[in-house]
mmCIF file of C-alpha atoms in Angstrom:
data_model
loop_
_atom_site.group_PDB
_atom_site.id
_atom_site.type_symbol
_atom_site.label_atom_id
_atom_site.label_comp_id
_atom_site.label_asym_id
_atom_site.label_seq_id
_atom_site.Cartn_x
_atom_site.Cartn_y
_atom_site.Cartn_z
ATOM 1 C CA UNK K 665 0.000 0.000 0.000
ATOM 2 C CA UNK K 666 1.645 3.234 -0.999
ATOM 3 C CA UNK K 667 0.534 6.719 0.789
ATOM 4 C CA UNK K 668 1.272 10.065 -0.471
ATOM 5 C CA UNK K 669 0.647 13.177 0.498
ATOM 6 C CA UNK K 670 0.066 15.092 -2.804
ATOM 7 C CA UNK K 671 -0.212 18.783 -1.988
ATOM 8 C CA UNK K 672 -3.089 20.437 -3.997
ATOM 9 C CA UNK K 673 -1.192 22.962 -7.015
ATOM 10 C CA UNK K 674 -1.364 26.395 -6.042
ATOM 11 C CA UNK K 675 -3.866 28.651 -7.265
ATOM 12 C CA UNK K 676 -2.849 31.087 -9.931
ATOM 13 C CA UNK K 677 -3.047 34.684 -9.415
ATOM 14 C CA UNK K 678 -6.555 36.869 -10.645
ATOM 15 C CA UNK K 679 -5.181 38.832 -13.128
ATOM 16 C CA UNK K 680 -8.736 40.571 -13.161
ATOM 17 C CA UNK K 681 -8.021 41.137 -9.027
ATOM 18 C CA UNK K 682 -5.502 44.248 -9.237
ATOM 19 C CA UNK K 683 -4.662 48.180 -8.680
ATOM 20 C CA UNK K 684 -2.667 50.690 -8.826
ATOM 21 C CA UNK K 685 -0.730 52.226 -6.051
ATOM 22 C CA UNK K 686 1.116 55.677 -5.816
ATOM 23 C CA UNK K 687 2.370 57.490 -3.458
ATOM 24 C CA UNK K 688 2.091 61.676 -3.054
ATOM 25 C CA UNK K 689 6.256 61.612 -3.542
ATOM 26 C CA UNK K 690 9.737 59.372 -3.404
ATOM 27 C CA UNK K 691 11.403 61.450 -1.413
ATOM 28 C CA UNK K 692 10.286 63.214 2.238
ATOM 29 C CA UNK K 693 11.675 65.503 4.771
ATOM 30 C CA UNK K 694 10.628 65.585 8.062
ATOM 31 C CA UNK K 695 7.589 66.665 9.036
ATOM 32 C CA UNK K 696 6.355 66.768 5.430
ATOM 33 C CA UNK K 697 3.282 64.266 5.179
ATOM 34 C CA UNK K 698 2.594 60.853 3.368
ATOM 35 C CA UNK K 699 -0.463 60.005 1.305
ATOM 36 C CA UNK K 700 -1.212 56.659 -0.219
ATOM 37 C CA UNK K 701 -3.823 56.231 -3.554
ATOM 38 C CA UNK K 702 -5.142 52.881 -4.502
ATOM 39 C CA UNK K 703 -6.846 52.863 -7.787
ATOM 40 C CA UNK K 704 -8.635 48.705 -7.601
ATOM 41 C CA UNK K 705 -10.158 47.069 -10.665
ATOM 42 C CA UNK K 706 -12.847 45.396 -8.227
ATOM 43 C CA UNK K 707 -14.234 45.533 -4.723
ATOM 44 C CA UNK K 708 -11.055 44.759 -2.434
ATOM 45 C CA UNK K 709 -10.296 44.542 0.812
ATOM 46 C CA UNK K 710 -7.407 46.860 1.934
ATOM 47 C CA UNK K 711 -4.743 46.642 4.911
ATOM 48 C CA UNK K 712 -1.665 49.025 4.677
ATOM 49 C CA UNK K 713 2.126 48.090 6.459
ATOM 50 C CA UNK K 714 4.743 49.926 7.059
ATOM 51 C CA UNK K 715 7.693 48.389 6.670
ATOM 52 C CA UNK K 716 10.867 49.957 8.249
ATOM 53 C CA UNK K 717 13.572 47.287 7.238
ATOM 54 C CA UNK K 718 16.533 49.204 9.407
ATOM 55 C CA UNK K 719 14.384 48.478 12.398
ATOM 56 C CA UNK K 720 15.343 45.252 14.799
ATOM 57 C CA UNK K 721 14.631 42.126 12.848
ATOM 58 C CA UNK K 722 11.749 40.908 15.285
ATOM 59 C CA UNK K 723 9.031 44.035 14.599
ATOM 60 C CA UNK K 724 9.533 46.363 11.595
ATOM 61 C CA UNK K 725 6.418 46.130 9.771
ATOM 62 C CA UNK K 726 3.397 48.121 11.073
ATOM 63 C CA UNK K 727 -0.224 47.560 10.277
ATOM 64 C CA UNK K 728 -1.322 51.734 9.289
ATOM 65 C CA UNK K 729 -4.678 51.204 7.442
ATOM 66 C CA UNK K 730 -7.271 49.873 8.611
ATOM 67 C CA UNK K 731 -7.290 52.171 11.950
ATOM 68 C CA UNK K 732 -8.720 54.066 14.544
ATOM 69 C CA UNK K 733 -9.823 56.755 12.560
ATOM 70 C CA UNK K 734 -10.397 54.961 9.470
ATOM 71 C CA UNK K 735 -12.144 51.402 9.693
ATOM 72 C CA UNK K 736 -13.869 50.739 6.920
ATOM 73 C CA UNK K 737 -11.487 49.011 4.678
ATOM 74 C CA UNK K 738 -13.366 47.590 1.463
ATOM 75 C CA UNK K 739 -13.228 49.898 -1.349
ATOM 76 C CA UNK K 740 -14.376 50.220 -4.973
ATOM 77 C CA UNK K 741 -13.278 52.483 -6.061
ATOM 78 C CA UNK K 742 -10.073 55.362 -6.692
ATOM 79 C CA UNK K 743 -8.997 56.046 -3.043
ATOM 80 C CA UNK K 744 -6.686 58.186 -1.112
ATOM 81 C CA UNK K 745 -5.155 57.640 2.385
ATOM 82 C CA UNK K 746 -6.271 59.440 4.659
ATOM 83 C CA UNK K 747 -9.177 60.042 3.166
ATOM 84 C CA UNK K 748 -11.060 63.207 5.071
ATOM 85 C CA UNK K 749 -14.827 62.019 4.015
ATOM 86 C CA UNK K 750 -14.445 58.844 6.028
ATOM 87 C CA UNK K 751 -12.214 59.339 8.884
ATOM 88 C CA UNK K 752 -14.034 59.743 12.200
ATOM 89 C CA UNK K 753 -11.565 63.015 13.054
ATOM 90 C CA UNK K 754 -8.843 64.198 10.640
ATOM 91 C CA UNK K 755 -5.198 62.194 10.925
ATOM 92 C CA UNK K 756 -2.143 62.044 8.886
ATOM 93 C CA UNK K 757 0.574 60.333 8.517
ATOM 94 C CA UNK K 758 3.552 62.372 9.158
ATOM 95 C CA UNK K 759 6.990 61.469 8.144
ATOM 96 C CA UNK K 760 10.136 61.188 10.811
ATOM 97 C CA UNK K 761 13.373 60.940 10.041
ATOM 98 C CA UNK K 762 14.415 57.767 12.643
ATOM 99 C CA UNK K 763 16.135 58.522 15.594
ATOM 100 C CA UNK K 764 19.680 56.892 16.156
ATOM 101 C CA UNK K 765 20.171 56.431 12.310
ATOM 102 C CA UNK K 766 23.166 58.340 10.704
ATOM 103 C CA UNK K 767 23.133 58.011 7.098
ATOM 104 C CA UNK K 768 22.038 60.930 5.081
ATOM 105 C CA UNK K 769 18.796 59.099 4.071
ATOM 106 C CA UNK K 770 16.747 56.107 4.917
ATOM 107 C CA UNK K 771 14.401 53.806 2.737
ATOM 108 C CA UNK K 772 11.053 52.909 4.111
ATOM 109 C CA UNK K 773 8.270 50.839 2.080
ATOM 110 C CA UNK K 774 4.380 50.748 1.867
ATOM 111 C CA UNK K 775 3.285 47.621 1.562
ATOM 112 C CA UNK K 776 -0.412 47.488 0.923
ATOM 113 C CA UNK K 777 -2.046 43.755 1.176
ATOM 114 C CA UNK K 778 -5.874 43.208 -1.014
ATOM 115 C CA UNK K 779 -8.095 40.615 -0.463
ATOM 116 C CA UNK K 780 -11.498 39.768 -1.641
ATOM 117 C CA UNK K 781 -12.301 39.283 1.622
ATOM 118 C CA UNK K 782 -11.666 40.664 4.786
ATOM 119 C CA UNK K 783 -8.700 39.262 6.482
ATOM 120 C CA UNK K 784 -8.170 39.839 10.382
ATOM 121 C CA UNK K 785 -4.410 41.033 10.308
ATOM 122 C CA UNK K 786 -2.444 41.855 12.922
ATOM 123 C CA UNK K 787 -0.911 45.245 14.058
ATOM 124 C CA UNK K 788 2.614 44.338 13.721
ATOM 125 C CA UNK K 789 4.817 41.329 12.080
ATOM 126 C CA UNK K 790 8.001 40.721 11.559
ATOM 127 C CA UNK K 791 8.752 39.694 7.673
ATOM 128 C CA UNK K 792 8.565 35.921 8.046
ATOM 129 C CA UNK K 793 5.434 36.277 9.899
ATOM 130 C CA UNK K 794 3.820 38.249 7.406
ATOM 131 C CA UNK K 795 4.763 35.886 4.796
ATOM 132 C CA UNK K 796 3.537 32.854 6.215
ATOM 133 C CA UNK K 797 0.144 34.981 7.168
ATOM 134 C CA UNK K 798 -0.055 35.504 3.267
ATOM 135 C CA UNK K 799 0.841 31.986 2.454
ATOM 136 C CA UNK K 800 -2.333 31.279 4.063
ATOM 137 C CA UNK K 801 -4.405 33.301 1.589
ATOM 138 C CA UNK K 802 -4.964 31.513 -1.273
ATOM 139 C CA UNK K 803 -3.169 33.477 -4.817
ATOM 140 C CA UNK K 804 -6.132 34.041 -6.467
ATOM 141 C CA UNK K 805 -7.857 35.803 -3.331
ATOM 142 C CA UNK K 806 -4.801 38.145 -2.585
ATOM 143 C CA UNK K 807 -2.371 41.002 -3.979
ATOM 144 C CA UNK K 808 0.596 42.362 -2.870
ATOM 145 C CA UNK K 809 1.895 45.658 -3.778
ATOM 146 C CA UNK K 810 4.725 47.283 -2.662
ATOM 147 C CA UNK K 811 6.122 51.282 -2.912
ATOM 148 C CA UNK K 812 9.653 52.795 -1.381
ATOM 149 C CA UNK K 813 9.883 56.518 -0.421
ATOM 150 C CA UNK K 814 13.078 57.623 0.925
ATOM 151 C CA UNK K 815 13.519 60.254 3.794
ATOM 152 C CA UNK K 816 16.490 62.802 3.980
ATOM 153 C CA UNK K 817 18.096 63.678 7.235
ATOM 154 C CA UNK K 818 17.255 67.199 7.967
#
């Protein structure tokens, strides 16, 4: 008697599930502030990381969309982050330059996650844990899209 354990092929990717993403700039300053446009093809569920790869290897990618002034993450259509019509109270996200870092610049990276449906993420990952999360989803239910802005020291 022979017994294998076959694993099922993995789904390929919607091409019909997509969008675009674009930041307001590449390049920040202090104090200068971020805004994040998603453009889907389809209804999509959106959550937004910030990934900070200089930070210590266990927690450097923040969850920044869905949040406390902004729940309501399915959208249809062209939208900007923050968006002022939905927010419960006005936010933004303002850039920092991070402390104890001396080069001249720093890279940071949007990472924005869509799903057809809602996914329960967590606030914070570290990279591996975030990619086994997604490995979970399967690869036609999920894109991944990723942006880099850099910011100057002042």
């Amino acid at each position: 008697q022979l017994i294998a354990d076959i694993p099922k092929p993995k789904k390929k990717p919607d091409p019909n599930f997509n969008f675009n993403l674009r930041l307001n700039k590449k390049l920040f300053r202090e104090g200068e502030r971020l805004t994040i446009q998603i453009d889907p093809t389809m209804k999509m569920y959106i959550n937004i990381f910030q990934w900070e790869p200089y930070r210590s290897k266990e927690i450097n990618l923040n969850k920044i969309f869905p949040n406390k002034y902004e729940a309501m993450n399915m959208i249809e259509d062209k939208k900007i982050i923050p968006d002022e019509k939905y927010s419960s109270e006005k936010y933004f996200f303002t850039i920092k330059y991070p402390d104890l870092q001396e080069k001249k610049y720093v890279d940071e990276y949007i990472i924005v996650i869509a799903t057809k449906n809602d996914v329960s993420f967590l606030e914070e990952y570290d990279f591996e844990s975030l990619q086994n999360t997604l490995s979970e989803i399967p690869n036609d239910e999920k894109r991944i899209k990723k942006a880099s802005y850099e910011i100057l020291k002042n």
